[in-house]
Tab-separated table of C-alpha atoms in Angstrom:
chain	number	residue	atom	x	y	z
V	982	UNK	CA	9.356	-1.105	17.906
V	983	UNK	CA	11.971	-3.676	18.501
V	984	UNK	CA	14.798	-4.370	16.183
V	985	UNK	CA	12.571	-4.147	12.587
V	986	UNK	CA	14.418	-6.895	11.588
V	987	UNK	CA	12.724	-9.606	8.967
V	988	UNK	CA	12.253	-12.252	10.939
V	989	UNK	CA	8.697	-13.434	12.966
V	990	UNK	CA	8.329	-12.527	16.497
V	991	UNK	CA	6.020	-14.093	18.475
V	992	UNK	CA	2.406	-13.064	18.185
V	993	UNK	CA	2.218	-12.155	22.251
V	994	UNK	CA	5.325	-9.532	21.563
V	995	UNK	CA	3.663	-8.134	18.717
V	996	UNK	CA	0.123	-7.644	20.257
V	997	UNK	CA	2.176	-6.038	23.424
V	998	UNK	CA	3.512	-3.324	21.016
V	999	UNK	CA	0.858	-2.623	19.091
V	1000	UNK	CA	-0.796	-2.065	22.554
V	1001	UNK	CA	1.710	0.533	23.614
V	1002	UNK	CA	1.377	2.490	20.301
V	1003	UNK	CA	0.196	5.793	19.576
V	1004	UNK	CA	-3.279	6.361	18.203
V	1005	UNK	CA	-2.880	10.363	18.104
V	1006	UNK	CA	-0.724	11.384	16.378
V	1007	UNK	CA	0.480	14.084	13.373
V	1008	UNK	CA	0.659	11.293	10.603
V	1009	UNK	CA	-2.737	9.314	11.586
V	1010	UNK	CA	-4.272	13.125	11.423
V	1011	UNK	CA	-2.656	13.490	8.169
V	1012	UNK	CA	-4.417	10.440	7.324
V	1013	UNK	CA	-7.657	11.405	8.409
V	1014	UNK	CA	-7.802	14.525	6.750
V	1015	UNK	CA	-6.494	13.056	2.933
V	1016	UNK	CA	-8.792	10.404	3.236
V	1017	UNK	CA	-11.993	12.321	4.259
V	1018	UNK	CA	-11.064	15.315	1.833
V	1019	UNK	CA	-10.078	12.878	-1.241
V	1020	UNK	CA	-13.630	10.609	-0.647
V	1021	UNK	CA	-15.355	14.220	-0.293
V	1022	UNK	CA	-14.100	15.311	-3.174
V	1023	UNK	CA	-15.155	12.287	-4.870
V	1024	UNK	CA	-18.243	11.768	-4.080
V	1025	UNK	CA	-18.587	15.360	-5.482
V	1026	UNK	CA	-16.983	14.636	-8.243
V	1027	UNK	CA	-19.516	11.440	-9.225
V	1028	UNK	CA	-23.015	13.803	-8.181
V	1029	UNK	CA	-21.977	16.343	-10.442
V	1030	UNK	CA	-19.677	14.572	-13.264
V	1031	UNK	CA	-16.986	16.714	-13.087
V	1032	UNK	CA	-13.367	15.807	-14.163
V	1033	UNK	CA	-11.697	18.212	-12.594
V	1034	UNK	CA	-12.920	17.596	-8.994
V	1035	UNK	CA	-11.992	13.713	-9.679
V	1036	UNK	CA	-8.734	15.146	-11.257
V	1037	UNK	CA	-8.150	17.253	-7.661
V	1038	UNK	CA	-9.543	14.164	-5.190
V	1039	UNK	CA	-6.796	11.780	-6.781
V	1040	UNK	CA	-3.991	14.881	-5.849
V	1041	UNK	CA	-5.169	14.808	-2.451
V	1042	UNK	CA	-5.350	10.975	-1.911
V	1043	UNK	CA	-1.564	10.742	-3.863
V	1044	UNK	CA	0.058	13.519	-2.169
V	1045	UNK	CA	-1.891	13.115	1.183
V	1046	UNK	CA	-0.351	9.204	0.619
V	1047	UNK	CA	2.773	11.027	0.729
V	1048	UNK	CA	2.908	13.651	3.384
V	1049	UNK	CA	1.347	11.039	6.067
V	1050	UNK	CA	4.344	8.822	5.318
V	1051	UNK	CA	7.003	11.380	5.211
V	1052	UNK	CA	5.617	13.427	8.201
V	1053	UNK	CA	5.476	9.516	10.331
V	1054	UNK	CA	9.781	8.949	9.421
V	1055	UNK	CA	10.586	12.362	10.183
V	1056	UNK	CA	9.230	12.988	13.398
V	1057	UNK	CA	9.756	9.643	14.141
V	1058	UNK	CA	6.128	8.562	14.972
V	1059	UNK	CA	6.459	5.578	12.656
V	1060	UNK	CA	3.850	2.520	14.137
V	1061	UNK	CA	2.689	-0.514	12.836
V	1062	UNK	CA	-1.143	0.565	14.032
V	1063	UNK	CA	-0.277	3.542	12.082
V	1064	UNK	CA	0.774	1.456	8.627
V	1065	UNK	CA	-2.544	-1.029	8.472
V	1066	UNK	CA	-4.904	2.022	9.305
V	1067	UNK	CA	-2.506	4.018	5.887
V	1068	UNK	CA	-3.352	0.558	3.974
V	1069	UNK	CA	-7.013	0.809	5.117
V	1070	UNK	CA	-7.505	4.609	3.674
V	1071	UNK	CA	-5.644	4.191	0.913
V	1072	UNK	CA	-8.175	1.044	-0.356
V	1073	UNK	CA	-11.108	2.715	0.856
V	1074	UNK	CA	-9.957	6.193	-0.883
V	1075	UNK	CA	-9.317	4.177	-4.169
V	1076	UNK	CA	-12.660	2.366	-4.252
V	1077	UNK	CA	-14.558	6.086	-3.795
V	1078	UNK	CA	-12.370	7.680	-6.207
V	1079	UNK	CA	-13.188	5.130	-8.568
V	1080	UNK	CA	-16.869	4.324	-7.946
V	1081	UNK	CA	-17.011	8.360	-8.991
V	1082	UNK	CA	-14.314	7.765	-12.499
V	1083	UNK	CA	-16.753	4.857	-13.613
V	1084	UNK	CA	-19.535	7.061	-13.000
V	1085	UNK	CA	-18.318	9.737	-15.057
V	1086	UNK	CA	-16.621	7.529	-17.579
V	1087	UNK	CA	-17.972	4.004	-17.732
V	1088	UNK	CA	-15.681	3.024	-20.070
V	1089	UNK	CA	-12.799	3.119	-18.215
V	1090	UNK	CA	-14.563	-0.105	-16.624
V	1091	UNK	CA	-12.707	-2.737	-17.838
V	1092	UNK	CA	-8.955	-1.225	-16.876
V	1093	UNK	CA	-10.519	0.240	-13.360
V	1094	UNK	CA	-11.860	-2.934	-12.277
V	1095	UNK	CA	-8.598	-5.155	-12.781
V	1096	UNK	CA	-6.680	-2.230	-11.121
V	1097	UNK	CA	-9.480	-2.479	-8.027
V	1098	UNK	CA	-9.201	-6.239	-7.887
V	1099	UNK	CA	-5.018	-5.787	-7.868
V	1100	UNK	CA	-4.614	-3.370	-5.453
V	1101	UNK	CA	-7.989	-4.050	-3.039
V	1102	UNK	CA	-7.828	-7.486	-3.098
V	1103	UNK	CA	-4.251	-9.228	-4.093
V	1104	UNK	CA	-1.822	-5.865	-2.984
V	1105	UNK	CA	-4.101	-5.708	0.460
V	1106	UNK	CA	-3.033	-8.973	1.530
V	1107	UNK	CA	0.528	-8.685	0.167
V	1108	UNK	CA	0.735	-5.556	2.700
V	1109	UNK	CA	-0.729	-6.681	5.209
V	1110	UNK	CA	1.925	-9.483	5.367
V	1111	UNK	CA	4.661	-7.361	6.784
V	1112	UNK	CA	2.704	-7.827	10.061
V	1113	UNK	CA	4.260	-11.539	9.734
V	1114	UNK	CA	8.020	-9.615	10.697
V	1115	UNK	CA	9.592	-7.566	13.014
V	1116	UNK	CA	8.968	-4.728	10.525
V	1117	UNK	CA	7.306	-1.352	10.988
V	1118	UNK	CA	5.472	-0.971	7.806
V	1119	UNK	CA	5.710	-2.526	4.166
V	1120	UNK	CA	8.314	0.559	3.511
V	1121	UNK	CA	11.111	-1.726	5.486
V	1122	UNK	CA	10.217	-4.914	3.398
V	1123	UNK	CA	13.419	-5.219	1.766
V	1124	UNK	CA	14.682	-6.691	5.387
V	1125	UNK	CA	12.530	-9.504	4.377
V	1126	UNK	CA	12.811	-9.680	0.655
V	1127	UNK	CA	14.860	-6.969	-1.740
V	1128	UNK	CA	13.544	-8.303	-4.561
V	1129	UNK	CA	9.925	-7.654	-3.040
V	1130	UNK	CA	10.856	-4.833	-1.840
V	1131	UNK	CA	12.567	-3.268	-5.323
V	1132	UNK	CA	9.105	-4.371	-7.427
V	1133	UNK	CA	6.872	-3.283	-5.127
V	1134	UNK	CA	7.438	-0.209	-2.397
V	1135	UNK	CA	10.129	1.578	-3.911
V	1136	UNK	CA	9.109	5.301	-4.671
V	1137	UNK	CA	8.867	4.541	-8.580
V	1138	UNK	CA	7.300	1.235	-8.170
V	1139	UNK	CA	4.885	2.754	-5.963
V	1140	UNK	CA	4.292	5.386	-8.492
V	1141	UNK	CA	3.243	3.017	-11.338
V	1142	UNK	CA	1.515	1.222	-9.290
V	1143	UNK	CA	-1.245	3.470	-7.824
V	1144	UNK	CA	-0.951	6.162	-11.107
V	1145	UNK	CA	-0.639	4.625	-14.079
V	1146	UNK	CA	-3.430	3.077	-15.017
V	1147	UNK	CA	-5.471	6.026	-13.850
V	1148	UNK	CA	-3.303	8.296	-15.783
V	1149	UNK	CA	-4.133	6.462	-19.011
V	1150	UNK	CA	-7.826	5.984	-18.367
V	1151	UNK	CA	-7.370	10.060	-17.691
V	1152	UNK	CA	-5.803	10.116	-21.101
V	1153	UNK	CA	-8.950	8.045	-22.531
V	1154	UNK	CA	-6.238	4.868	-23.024
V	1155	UNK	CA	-8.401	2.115	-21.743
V	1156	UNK	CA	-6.958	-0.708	-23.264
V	1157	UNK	CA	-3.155	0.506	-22.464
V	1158	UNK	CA	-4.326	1.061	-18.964
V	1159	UNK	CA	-6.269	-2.337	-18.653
V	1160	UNK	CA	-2.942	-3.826	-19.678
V	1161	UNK	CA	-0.738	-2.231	-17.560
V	1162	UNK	CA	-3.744	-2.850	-14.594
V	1163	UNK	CA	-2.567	-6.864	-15.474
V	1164	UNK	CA	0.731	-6.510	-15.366
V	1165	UNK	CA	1.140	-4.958	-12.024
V	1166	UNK	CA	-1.401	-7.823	-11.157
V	1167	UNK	CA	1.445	-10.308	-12.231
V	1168	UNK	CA	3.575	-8.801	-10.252
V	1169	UNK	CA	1.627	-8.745	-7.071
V	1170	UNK	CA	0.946	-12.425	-7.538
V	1171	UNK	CA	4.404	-13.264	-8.479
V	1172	UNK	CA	5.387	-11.233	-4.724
V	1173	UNK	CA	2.997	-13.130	-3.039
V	1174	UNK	CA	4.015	-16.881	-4.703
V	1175	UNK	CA	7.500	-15.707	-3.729
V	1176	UNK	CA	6.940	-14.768	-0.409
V	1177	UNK	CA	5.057	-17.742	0.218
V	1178	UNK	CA	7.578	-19.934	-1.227
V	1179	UNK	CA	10.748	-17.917	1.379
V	1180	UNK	CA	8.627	-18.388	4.486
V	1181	UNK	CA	7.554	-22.123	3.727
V	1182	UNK	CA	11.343	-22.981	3.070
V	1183	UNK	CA	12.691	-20.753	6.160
V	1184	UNK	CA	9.590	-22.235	8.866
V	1185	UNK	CA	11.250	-25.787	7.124
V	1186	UNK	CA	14.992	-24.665	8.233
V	1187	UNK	CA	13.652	-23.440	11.586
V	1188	UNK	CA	15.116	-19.806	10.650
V	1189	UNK	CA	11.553	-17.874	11.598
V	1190	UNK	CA	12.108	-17.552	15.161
V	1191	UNK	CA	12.828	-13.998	17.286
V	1192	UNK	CA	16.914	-14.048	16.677
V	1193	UNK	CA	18.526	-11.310	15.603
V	1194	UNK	CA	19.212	-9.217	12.981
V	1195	UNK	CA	18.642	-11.450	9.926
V	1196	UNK	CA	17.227	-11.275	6.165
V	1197	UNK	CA	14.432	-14.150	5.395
V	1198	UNK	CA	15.620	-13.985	1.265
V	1199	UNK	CA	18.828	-12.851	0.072
């Protein structure tokens, strides 16, 4: 996959690699199976209201979320093809998942619906960026930005990002969870207004251009 360093390549290299990429592979199956299991188990879950299948559908998703991503670095199968179709199951999972919590708790409405809009809409296009760099997948993002990086794709950031508001809706703590749902939506937009403002002031220095090694932000 080239270098992986943070800075843009041109959009002919990229579209040559992601040509030459794997399709099968042991972490896209991985994927295929969480993500089919988790939105089985879901729909389930909303037909017949039952917590506990929602309860098991959101330990598949998380720790099918995991194994894909560990099973990709470890056997070195690691493709950018491979990180957008992860993004894409991991939004449509959520948006299953919690079609069937809001059926079986509409209450939880007001803290599931800013968490949907957060991480469907703003954290989607805040992942999706890392296809602007000579980067693998949003897990090598602190060659672009550390600071990005540390507040969003760490393992604990990742953690309270995808869990905790459905933890406290779990825990019947709506209004706890709808403010934590806002908060990581700050944060999201504060990435994105960052990001934004790095690659507008690097394009202006002539630094975004295929050579070497280098870190857009400190």
């Amino acid at each position: 996959m080239g270098s992986r360093s943070g800075v843009v390549r041109p959009a002919g290299q990229l579209a040559g690699l992601w040509t030459r990429e794997r399709v099968v592979s042991v972490p896209n199956a991985i994927t295929v199976v969480r993500t089919v299991v988790a939105m089985g188990l879901a729909v389930w879950a909303g037909y017949t209201g039952s917590v506990p299948v929602l309860v098991a559908a959101y330990i598949v998703y998380w720790f099918g979320d995991m194994a894909d991503g560990q099973a990709a670095r470890r056997m070195n199968q690691e493709t950018r093809l491979g990180a957008v179709f992860d993004i894409v199951c991991d939004r449509a999972s959520t948006m299953v998942v919690a079609a069937a919590f809001l059926r079986i708790d509409p209450d939880s409405t007001p803290a599931i619906g800013i968490f949907l809009f957060q991480f469907c809409v703003v954290d989607t296009m805040l992942s999706l960026s890392f296809l602007a760099f000579d980067i693998v997948s949003p897990n090598y993002f602190y060659r672009v930005d550390r600071s990005i990086y540390r507040m969003n794709w760490t393992h604990p950031a990742k953690a309270l990002n995808n869990s905790l508001v459905v933890l406290l809706c779990l825990a019947d703590l709506v209004w706890p969870a709808a403010l934590a749902a806002l908060v990581v939506l700050g944060v999201k937009v504060w990435s994105i207004a960052r990001l934004l403002v790095a690659t507008r002031g690097a394009s202006s220095r002539g630094e975004l251009t295929p050579a070497g090694d280098r870190t857009l932000v400190p």
